[in-house]
Coordinates of C-alpha atoms and ligand atoms in Angstrom, one line a residue:
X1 CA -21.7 16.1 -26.3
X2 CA -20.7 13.8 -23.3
X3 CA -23.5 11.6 -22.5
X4 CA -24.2 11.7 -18.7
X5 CA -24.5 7.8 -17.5
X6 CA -27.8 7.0 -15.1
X7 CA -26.3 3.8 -14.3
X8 CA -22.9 2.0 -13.0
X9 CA -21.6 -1.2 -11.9
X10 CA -20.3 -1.9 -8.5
X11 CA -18.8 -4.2 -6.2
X12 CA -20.5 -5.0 -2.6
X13 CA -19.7 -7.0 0.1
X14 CA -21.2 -10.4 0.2
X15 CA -20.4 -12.3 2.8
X16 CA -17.5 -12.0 5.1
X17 CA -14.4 -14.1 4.7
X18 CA -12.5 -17.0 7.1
X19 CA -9.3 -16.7 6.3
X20 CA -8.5 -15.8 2.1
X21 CA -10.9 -14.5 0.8
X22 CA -13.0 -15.7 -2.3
X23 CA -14.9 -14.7 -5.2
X24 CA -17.7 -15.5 -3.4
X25 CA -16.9 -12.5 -1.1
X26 CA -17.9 -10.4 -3.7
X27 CA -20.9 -9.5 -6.1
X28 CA -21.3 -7.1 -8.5
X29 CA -24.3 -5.0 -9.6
X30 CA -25.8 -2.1 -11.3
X31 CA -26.9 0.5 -9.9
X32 CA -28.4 3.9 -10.6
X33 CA -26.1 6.8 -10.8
X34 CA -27.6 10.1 -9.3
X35 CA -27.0 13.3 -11.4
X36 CA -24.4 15.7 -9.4
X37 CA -26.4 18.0 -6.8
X38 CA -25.5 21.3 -6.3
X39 CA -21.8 21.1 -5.7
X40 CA -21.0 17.5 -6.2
X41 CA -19.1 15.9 -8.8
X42 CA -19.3 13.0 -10.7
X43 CA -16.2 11.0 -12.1
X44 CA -15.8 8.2 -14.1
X45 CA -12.9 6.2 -12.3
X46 CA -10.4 4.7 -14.8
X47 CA -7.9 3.0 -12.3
X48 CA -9.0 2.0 -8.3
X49 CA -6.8 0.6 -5.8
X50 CA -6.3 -2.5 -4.0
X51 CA -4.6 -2.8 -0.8
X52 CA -3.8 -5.2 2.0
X53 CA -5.6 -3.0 4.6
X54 CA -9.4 -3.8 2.6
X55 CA -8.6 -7.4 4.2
X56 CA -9.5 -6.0 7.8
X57 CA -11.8 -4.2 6.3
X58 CA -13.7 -7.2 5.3
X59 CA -13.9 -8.3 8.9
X60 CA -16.7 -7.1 11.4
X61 CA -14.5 -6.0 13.8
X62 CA -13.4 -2.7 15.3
X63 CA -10.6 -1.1 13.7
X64 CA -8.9 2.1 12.9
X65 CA -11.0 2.4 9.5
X66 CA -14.9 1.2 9.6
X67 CA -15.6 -2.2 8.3
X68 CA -17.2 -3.0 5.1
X69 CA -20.9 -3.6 5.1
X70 CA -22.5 -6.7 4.0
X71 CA -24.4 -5.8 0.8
X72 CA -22.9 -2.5 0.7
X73 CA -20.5 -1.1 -1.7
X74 CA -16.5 -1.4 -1.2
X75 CA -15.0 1.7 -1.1
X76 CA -10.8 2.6 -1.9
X77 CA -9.1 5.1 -3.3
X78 CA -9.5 5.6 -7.2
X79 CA -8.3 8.0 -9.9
X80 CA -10.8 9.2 -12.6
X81 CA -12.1 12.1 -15.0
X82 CA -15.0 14.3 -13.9
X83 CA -17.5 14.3 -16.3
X84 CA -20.1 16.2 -14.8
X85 CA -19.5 18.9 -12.2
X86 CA -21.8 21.5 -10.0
X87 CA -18.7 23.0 -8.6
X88 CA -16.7 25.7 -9.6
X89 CA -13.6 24.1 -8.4
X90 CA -13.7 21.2 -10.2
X91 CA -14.3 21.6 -14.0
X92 CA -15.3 18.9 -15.7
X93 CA -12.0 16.7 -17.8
X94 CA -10.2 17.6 -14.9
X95 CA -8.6 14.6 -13.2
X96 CA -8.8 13.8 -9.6
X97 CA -8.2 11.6 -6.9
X98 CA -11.1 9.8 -4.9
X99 CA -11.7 7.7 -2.0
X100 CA -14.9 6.0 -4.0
X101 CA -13.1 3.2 -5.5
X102 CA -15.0 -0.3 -6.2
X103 CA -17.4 1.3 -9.0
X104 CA -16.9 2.3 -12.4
X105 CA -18.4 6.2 -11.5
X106 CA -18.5 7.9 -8.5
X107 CA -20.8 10.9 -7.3
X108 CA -19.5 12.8 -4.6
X109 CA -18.9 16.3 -3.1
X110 CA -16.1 18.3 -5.1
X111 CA -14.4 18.5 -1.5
X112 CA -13.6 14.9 -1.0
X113 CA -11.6 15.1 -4.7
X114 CA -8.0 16.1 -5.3
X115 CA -7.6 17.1 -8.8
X116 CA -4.3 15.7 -9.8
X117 CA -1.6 16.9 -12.3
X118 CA -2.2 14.1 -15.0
X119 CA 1.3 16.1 -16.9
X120 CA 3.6 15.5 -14.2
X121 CA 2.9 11.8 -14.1
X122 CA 0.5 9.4 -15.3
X123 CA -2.7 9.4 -13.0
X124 CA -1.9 5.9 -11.4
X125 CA 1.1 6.9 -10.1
X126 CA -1.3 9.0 -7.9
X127 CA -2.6 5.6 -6.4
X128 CA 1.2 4.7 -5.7
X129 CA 4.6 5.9 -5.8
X130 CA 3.2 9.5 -6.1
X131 CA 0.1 8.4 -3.9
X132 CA -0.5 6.7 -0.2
X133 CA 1.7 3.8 -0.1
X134 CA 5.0 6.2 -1.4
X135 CA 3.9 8.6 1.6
X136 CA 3.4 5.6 3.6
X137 CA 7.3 5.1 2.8
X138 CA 8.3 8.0 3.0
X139 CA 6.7 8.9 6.6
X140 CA 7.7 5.7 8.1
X141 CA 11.4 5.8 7.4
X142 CA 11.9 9.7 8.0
X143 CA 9.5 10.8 11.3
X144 CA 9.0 7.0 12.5
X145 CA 12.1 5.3 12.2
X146 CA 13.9 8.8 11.9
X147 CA 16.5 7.4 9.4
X148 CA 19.9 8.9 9.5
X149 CA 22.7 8.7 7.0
X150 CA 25.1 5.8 6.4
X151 CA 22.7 3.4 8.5
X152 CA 21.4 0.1 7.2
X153 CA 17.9 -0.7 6.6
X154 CA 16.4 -3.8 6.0
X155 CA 12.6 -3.9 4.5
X156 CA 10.1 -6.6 4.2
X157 CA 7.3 -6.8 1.6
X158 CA 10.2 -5.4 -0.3
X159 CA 9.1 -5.6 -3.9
X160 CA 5.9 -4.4 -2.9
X161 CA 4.2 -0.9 -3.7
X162 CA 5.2 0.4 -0.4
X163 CA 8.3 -1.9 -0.3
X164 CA 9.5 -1.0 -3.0
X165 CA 9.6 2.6 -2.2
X166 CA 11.2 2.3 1.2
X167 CA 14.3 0.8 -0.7
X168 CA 14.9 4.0 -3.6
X169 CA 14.2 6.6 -1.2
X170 CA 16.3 5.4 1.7
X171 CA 18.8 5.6 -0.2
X172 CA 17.8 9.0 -2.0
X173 CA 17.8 10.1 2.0
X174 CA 21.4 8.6 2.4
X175 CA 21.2 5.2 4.0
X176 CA 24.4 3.3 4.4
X177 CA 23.3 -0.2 3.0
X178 CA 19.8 -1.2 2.3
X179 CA 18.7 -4.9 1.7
X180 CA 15.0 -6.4 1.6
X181 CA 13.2 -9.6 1.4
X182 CA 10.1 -11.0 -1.2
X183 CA 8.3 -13.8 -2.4
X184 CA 10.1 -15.0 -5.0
X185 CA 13.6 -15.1 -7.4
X186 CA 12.1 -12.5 -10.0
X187 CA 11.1 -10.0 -7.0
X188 CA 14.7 -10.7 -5.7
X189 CA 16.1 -9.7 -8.9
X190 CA 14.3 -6.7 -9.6
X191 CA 14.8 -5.0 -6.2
X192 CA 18.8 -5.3 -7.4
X193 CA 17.6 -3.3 -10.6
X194 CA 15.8 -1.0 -8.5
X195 CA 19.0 0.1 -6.1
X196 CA 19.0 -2.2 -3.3
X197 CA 22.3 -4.0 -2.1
X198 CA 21.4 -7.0 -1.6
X199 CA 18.0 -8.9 -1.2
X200 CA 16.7 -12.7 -0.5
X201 CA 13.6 -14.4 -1.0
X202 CA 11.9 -15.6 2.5
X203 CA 10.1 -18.7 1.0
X204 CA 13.5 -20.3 0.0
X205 CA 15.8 -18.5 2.8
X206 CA 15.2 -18.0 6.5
X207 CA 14.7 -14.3 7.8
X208 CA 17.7 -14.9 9.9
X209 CA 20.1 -16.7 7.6
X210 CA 18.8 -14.3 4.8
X211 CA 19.9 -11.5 7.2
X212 CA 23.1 -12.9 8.6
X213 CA 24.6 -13.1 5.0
X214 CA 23.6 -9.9 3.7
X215 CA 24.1 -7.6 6.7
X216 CA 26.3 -9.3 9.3
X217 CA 27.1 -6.3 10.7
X218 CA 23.5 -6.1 11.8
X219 CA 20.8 -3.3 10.7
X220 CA 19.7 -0.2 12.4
X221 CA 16.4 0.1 10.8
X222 CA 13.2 -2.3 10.0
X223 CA 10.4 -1.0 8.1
X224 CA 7.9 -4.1 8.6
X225 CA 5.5 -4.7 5.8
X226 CA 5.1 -8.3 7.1
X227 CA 5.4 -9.1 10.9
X228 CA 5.7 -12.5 12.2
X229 CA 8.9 -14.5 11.4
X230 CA 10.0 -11.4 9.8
X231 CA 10.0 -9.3 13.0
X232 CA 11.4 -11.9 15.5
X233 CA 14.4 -12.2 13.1
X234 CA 15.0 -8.5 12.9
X235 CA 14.5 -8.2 16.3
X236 CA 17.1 -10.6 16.7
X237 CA 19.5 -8.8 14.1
X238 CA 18.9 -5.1 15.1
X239 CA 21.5 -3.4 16.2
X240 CA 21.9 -1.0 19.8
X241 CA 19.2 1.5 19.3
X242 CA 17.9 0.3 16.2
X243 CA 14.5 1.4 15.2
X244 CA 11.4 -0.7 13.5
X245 CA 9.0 1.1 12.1
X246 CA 5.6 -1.3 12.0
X247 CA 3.9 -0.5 9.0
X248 CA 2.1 -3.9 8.3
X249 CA 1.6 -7.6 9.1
X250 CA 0.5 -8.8 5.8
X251 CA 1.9 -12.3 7.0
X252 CA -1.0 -12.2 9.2
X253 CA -3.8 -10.5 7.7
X254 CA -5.7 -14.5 6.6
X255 CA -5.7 -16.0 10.0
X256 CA -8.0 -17.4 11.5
X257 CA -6.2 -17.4 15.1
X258 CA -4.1 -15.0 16.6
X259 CA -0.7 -14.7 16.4
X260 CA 1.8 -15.4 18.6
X261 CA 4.1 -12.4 19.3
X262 CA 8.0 -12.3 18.2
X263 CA 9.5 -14.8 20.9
X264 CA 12.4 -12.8 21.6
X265 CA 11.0 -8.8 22.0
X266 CA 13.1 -9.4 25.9
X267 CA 15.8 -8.1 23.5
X268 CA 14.5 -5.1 23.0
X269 CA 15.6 -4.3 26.4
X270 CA 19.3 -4.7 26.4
X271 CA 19.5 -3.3 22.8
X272 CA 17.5 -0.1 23.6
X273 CA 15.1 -0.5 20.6
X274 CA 12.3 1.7 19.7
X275 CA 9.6 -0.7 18.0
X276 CA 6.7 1.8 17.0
X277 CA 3.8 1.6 14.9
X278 CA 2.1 3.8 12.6
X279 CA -0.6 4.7 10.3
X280 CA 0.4 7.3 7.5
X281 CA -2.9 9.6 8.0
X282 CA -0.9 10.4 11.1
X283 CA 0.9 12.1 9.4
X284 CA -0.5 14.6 7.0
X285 CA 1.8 17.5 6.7
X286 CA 4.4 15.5 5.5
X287 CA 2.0 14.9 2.1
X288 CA 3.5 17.9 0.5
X289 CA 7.0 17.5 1.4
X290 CA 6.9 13.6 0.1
X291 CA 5.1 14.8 -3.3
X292 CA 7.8 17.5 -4.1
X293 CA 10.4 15.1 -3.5
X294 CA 9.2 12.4 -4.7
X295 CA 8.2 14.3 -8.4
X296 CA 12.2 15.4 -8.2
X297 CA 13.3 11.9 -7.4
X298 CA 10.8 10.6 -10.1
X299 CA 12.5 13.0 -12.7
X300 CA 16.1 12.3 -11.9
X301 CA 15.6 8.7 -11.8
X302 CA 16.4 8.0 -8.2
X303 CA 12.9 6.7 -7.6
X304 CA 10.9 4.3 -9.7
X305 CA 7.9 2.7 -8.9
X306 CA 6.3 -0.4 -11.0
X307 CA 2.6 -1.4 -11.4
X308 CA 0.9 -4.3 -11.6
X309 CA -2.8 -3.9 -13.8
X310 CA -5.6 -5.9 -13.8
X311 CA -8.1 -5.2 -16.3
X312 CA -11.8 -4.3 -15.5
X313 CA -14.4 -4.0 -12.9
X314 CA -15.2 -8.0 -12.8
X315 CA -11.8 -8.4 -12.4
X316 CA -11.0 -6.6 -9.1
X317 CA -12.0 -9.5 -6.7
X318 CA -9.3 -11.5 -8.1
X319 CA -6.9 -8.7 -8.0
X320 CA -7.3 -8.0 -4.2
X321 CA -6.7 -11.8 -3.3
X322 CA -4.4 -12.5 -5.8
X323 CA -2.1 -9.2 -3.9
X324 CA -2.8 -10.8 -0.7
X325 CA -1.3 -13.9 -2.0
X326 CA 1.9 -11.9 -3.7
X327 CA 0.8 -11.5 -7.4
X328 CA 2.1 -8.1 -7.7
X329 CA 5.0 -6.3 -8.1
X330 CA 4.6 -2.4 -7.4
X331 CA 1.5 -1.2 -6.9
X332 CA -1.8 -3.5 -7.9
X333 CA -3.9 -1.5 -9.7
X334 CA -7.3 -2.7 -11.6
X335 CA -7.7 -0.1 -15.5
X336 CA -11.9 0.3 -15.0
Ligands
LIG1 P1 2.1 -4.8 -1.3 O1 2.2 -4.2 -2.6 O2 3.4 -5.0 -0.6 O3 1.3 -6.2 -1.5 C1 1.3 -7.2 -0.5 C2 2.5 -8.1 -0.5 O4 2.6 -8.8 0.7 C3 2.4 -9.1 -1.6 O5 2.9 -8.7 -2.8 C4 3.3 -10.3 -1.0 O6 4.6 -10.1 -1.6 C5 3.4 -9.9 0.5 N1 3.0 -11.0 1.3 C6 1.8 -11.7 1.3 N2 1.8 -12.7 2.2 C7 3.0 -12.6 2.8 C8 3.7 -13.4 3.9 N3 3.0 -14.4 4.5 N4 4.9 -13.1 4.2 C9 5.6 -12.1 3.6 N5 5.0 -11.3 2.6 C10 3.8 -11.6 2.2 O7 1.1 -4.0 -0.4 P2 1.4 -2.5 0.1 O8 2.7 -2.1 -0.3 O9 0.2 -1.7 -0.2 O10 1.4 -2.7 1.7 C11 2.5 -3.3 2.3 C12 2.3 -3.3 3.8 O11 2.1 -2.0 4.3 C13 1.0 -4.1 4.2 O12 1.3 -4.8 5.5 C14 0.0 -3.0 4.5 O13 -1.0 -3.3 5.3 C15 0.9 -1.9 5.0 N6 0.5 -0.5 4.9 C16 0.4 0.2 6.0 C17 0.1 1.5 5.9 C18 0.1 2.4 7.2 O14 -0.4 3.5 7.2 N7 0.6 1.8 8.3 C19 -0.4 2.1 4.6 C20 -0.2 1.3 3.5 C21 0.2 0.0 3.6 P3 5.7 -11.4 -1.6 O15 5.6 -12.0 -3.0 O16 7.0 -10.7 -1.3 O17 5.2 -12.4 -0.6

């Protein structure tokens, strides 16, 4: 018999970062674990998430998401196996998807789980390519940048979980010529592997000069992981009614000051370019559509998406600024 744990670890807020954050951001402790109440769950999480958006998060300012609380737990999605259950919905061994990531078990309502098909693909995937930031891809070039056959697309943040995405399945969806950028020679290389025509890394190549040499005949569509030199230089190289869909500013997500708008957005003008942001829980009822396609691009080889693991609980701090700082290649994930 499964013994029922009356304790966890977690990992709580404790203090609020200027600029990068540190290991001193963080503190873990133990903490008791209530048993299930009628209709609640409780999971042990094997894999949780990091993503760039937990840096706002970290801030005490107003956003789309609520901040973290100082001394309070961290919260992000997380995969796991229910080991106790008071629902009839959710037996226990199934596995499920959670928002209660941070902590190595999770109580929570059966309701706020989404029992995931651990067959079809291994239960990390659900935290990636199968998960949030492949939807994020996947919503952002079809209903925001309403990509269209033959055109080209340029993405930033290319080799990143979401980057790396954007690349497969715009071509999967029939893109002309699709290039990105990333942080270094190995990223460069294995976005070639992964389908892309042509890629560059930023830290050794200007946006622009990057861009003039691969696409010279200009793009029609930027999917912006990044922002800032980035999305002045695509701005610069977009074509007549070329379309950026803002999906991030991880360029910016450390500063202490604002930023500084791209210097030439006049041209957005005379080009007739729609520039439009976007969250993906905008977007819900195109969860379903992405996951069928996605499991049939997954199967057919069209659509791959790598991963990045960090081992362990204590290890998670480390993982989160080490993403920030371009550590990962896929999706960063931390095995609890
Ligand atoms: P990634 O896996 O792409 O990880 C972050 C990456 O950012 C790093 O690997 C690093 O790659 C890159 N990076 C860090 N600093 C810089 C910089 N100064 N300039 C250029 N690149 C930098 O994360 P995600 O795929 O999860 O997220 C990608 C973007 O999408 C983020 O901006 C995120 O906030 C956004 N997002 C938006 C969503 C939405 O609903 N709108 C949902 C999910 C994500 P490198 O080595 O190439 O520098």
């Amino acid at each position: 018999m499964t013994t029922i744990p009356t304790a966890t670890r977690q990992i709580v807020l404790a203090s609020r970062p200027h600029g990068a954050p540190t290991a001193e951001n963080f503190r873990i402790e133990t903490v008791e674990l209530p048993a299930p109440a009628a209709g609640q769950v409780l999971v042990r999480n094997t894999v949780m998430s990091v993503d760039p958006y937990m840096r706002g998060r970290m801030n005490d300012t107003k956003s789309y998401v609520a901040p973290f609380q100082i001394d309070a737990p961290l919260d992000g999605g997380a995969v796991g196996a229910v080991v106790a259950s008071r629902s009839d919905a959710v037996p226990v061994g199934a596995h499920v998807l959670h928002g209660l990531g941070w902590r190595e078990h999770a109580v929570l309502p059966a309701e706020n789980v989404t029992v995931i098909d651990t067959d079809a693909a291994p239960a990390s995937a659900y935290l990636g390519v199968l998960g949030m930031t492949g939807l994020t891809a996947y919503v952002g070039l079809t209903a925001v940048a309403e990509l269209r056959a033959g055109e080209t697309v340029f993405v930033s943040g290319a080799a990143g979980a979401v980057g790396q995405v954007v690349g497969q399945v715009a071509k999967a969806l029939g893109a002309g010529r699709v290039v990105g950028s990333a942080g270094s020679a190995a990223k460069v290389e294995r976005l070639r592997e992964l389908g892309y025509d042509g890629a560059f890394n930023y830290r050794e190549t200007s946006v622009r000069k990057g861009l003039s040499e691969l696409v010279p005949d200009g793009i029609d569509v930027y999917f912006d992981n990044v922002g800032g030199d980035h999305l002045e230089a695509a701005i610069g190289h977009l074509n007549r009614f070329g379309r950026v869909a803002m999906c991030g500013a991880v360029s910016q997500y450390n500063k202490t000051e604002p930023t500084p708008g791209p210097r030439n957005l006049a041209l957005a003008i005379g080009k007739g370019l729609t520039l439009r942001g976007f969250l993906v829980g905008h977007f819900p009822d195109l969860a379903e559509e992405y996951r069928t396609r996605a499991t049939a691009w997954l199967a057919d080889g069209r659509l791959q998406g790598d991963e990045t693991f960090r081992e362990g609980l204590d290890g998670a701090p480390q993982a989160f600024i080490d993403l920030l700082e371009g550590a990962n290649t896929g999706k960063m994930l931390v095995r609890l």
